[in-house]
mmCIF file of C-alpha atoms in Angstrom:
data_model
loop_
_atom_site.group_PDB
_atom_site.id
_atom_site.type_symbol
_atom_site.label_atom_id
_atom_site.label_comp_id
_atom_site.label_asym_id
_atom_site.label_seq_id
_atom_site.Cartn_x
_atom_site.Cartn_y
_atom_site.Cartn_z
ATOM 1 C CA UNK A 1 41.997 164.900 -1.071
ATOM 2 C CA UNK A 2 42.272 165.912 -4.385
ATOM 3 C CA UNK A 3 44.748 169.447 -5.319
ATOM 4 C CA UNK A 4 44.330 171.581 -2.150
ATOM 5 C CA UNK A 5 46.941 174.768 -1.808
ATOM 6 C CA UNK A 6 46.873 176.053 1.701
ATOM 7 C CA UNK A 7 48.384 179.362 1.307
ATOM 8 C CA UNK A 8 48.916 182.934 3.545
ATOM 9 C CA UNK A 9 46.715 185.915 2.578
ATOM 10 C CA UNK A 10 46.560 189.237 3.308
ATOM 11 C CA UNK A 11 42.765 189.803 2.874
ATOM 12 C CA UNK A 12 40.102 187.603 1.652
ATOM 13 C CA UNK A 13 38.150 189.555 -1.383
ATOM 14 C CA UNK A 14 35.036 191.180 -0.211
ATOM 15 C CA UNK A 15 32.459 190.715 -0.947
ATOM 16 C CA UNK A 16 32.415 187.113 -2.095
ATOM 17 C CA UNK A 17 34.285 186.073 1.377
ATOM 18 C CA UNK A 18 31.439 187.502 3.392
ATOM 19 C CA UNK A 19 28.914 185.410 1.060
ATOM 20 C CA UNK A 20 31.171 182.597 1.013
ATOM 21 C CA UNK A 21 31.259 182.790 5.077
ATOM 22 C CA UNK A 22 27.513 183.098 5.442
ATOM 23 C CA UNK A 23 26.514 180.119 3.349
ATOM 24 C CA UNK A 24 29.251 177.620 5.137
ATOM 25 C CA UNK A 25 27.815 178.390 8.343
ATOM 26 C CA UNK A 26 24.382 179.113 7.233
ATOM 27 C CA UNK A 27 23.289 175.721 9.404
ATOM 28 C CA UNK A 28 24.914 176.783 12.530
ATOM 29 C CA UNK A 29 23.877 180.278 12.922
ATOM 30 C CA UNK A 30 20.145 181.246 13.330
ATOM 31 C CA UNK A 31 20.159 185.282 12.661
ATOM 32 C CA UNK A 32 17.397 186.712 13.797
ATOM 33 C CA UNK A 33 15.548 189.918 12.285
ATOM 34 C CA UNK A 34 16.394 191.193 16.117
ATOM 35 C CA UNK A 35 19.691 189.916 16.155
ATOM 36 C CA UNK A 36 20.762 191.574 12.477
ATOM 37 C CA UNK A 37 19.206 194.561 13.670
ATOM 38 C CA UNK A 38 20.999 194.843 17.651
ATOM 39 C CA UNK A 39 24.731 194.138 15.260
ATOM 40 C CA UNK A 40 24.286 196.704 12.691
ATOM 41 C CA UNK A 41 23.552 199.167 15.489
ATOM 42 C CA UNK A 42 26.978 198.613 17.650
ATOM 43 C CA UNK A 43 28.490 198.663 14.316
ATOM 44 C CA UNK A 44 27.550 202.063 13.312
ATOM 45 C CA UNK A 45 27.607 203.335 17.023
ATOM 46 C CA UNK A 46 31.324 202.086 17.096
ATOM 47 C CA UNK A 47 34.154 204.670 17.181
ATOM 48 C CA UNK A 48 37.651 203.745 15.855
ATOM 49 C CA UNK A 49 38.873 204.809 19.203
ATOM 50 C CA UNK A 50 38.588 201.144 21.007
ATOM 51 C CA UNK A 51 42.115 199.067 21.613
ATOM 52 C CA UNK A 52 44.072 197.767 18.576
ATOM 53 C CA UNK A 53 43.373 194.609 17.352
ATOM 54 C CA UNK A 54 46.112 192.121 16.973
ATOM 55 C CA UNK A 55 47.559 191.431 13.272
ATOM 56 C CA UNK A 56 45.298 188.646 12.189
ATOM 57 C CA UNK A 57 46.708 185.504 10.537
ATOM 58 C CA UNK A 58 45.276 184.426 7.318
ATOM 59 C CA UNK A 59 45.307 181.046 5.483
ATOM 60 C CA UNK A 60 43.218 179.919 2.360
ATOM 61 C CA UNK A 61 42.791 176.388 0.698
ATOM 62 C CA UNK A 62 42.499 176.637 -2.813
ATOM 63 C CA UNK A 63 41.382 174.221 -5.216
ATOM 64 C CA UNK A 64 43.270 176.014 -8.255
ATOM 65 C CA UNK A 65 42.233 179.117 -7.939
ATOM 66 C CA UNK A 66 38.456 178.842 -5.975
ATOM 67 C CA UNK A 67 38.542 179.422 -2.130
ATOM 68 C CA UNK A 68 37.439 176.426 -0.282
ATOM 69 C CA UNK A 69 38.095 177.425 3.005
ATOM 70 C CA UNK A 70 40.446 179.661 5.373
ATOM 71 C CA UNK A 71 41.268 179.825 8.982
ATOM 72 C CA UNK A 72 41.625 182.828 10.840
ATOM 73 C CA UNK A 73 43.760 183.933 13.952
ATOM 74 C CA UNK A 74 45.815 186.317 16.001
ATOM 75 C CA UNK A 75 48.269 185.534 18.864
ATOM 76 C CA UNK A 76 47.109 186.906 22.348
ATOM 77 C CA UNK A 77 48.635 187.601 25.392
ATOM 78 C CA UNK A 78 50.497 184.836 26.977
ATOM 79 C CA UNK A 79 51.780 183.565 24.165
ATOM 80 C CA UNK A 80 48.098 182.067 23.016
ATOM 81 C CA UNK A 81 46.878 181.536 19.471
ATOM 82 C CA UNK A 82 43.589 182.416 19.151
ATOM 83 C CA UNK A 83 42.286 180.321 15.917
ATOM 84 C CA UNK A 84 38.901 182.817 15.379
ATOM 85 C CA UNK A 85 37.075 181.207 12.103
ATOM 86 C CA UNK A 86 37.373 178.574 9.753
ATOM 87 C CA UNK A 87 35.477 176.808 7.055
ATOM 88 C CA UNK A 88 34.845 174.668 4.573
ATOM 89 C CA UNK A 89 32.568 174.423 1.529
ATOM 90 C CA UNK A 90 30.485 171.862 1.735
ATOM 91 C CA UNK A 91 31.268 170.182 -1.519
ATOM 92 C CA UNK A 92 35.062 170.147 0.021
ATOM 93 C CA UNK A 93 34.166 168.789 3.451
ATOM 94 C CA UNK A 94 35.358 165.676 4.475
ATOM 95 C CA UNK A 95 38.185 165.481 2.247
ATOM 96 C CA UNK A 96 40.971 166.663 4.629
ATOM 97 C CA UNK A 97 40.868 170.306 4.111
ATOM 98 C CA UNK A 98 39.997 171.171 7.812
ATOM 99 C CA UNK A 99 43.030 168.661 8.614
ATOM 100 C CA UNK A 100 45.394 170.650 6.440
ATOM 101 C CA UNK A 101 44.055 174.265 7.585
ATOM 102 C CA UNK A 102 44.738 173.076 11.220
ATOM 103 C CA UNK A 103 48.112 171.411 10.976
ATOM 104 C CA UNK A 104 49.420 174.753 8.806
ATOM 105 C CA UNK A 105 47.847 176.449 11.900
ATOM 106 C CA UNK A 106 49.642 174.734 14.560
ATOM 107 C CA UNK A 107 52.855 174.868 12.767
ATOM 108 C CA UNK A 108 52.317 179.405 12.212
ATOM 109 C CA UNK A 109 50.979 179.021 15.999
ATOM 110 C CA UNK A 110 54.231 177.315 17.347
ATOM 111 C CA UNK A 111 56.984 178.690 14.825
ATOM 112 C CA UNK A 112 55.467 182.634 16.541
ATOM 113 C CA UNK A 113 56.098 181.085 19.951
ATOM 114 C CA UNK A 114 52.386 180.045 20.914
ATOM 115 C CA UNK A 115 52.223 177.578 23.708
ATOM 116 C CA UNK A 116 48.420 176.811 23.125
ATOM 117 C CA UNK A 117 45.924 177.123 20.806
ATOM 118 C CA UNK A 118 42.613 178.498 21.841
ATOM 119 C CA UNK A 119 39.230 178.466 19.670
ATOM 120 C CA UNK A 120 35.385 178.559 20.140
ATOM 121 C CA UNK A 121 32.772 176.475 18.295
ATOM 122 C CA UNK A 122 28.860 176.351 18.261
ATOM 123 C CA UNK A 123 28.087 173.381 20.016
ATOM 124 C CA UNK A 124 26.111 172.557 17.057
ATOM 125 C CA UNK A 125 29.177 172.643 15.250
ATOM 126 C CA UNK A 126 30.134 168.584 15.817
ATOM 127 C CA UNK A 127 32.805 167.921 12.832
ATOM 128 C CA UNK A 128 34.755 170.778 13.592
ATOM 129 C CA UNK A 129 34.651 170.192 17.578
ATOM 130 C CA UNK A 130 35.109 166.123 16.266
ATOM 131 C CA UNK A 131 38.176 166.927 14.471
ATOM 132 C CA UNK A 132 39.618 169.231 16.985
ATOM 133 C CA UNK A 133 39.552 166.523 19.550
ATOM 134 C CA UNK A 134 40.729 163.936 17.611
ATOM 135 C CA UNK A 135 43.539 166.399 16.924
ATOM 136 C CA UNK A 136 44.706 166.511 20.311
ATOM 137 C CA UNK A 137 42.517 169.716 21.535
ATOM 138 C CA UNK A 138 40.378 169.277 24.721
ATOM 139 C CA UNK A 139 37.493 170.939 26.300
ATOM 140 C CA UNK A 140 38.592 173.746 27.953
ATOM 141 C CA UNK A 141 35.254 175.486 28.804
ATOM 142 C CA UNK A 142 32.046 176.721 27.909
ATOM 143 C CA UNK A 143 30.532 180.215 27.380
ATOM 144 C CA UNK A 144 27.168 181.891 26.266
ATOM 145 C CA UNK A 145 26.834 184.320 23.305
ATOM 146 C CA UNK A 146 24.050 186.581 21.704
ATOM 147 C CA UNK A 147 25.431 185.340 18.535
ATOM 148 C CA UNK A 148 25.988 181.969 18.471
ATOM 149 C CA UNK A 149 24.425 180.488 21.855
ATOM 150 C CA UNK A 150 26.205 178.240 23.697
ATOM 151 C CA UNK A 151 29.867 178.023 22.651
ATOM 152 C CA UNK A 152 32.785 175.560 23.699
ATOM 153 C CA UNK A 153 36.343 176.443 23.725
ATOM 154 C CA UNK A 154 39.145 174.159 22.497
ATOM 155 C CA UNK A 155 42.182 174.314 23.540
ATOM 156 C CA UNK A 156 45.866 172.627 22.551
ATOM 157 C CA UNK A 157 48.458 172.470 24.680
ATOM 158 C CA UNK A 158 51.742 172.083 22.616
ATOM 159 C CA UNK A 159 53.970 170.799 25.232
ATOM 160 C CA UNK A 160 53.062 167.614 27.335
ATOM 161 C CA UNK A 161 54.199 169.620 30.232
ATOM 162 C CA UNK A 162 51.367 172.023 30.029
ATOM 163 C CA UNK A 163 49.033 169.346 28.941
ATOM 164 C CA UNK A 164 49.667 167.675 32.100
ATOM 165 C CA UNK A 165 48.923 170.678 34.625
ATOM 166 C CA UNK A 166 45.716 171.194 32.838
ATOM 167 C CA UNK A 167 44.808 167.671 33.629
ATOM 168 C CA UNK A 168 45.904 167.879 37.005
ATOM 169 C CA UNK A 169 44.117 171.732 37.395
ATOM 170 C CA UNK A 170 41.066 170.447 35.566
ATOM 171 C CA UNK A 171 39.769 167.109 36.167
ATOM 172 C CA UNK A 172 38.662 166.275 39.225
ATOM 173 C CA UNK A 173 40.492 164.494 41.693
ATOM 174 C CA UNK A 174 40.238 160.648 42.028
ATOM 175 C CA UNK A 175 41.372 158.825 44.707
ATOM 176 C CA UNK A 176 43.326 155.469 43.893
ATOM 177 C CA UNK A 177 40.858 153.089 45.436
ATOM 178 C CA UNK A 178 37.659 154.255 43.313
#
């Protein structure tokens, strides 16, 4: 991986971070004219008088000075980090920049007190839900959205204590003789 600074940020400037965003997942999301159309009106039907939303967690790699992808996240209740959006530009992919968003996640996550991380990913979204797994996450369900379509959540269990009662809680039973 060549020079990649994984830093904190406030804010991500606008409007290049919403351009940035919609090219990097440009191949997983199919807007629709209807779709574009249904968001923009709950946007501007939307009072300011809905529940707080949590502080959200920034981080940014950096090659010098260029964004080359970010993570997202809040903590939730139950002591839960929920990692909401990352990416990569694709002339950074596959060069360890996911791996070093993740790993500066998990160690925000747990140093705040998290005892999981949760996420959700496109299930057309296979290197992210690849590296997620082979980071220790597991499947921990499956949801529909207008958005995105079919989703799967992720989720890490940070100690091996909770790891094991969501194998016990989750996966069926199996008796010793089969």
């Amino acid at each position: 991986m060549n020079s990649i600074a994984i830093r904190h940020v406030e804010k991500f400037p606008e409007p290049d971070f919403s351009r940035l965003s919609r090219t990097v997942f440009a191949d997983v999301q199919q807007p629709s004219v209807e779709l574009a159309s249904t968001l923009a009106a709950e946007a501007s039907a939307s009072t300011s008088g809905g529940l707080p939303h949590p502080p959200m967690y920034r981080l940014g790699a950096y090659s010098e000075e260029e964004l080359v992808g970010w993570s997202c996240g809040w903590m939730e209740r139950g002591n839960v980090f929920y990692m909401a959006n990352s990416g990569v530009v694709s002339s950074h992919r596959r060069k360890g920049v996911y791996s070093s968003l993740l790993s500066a996640i998990r160690e925000y996550a747990s140093a705040n007190g998290a005892v999981t991380i949760r996420s959700q990913h496109s299930v057309l979204n296979n290197p992210v839900i690849i590296a997620k797994l082979q980071a220790g996450f597991h499947v921990s369900g499956l949801s529909q959205s207008a958005q995105m379509g079919t989703l799967v959540e992720l989720t890490f269990h940070f100690s091996e204590k909770r790891h094991g009662l969501f194998r016990t809680r989750s996966l069926p039973y199996v008796t010793p003789d089969a």
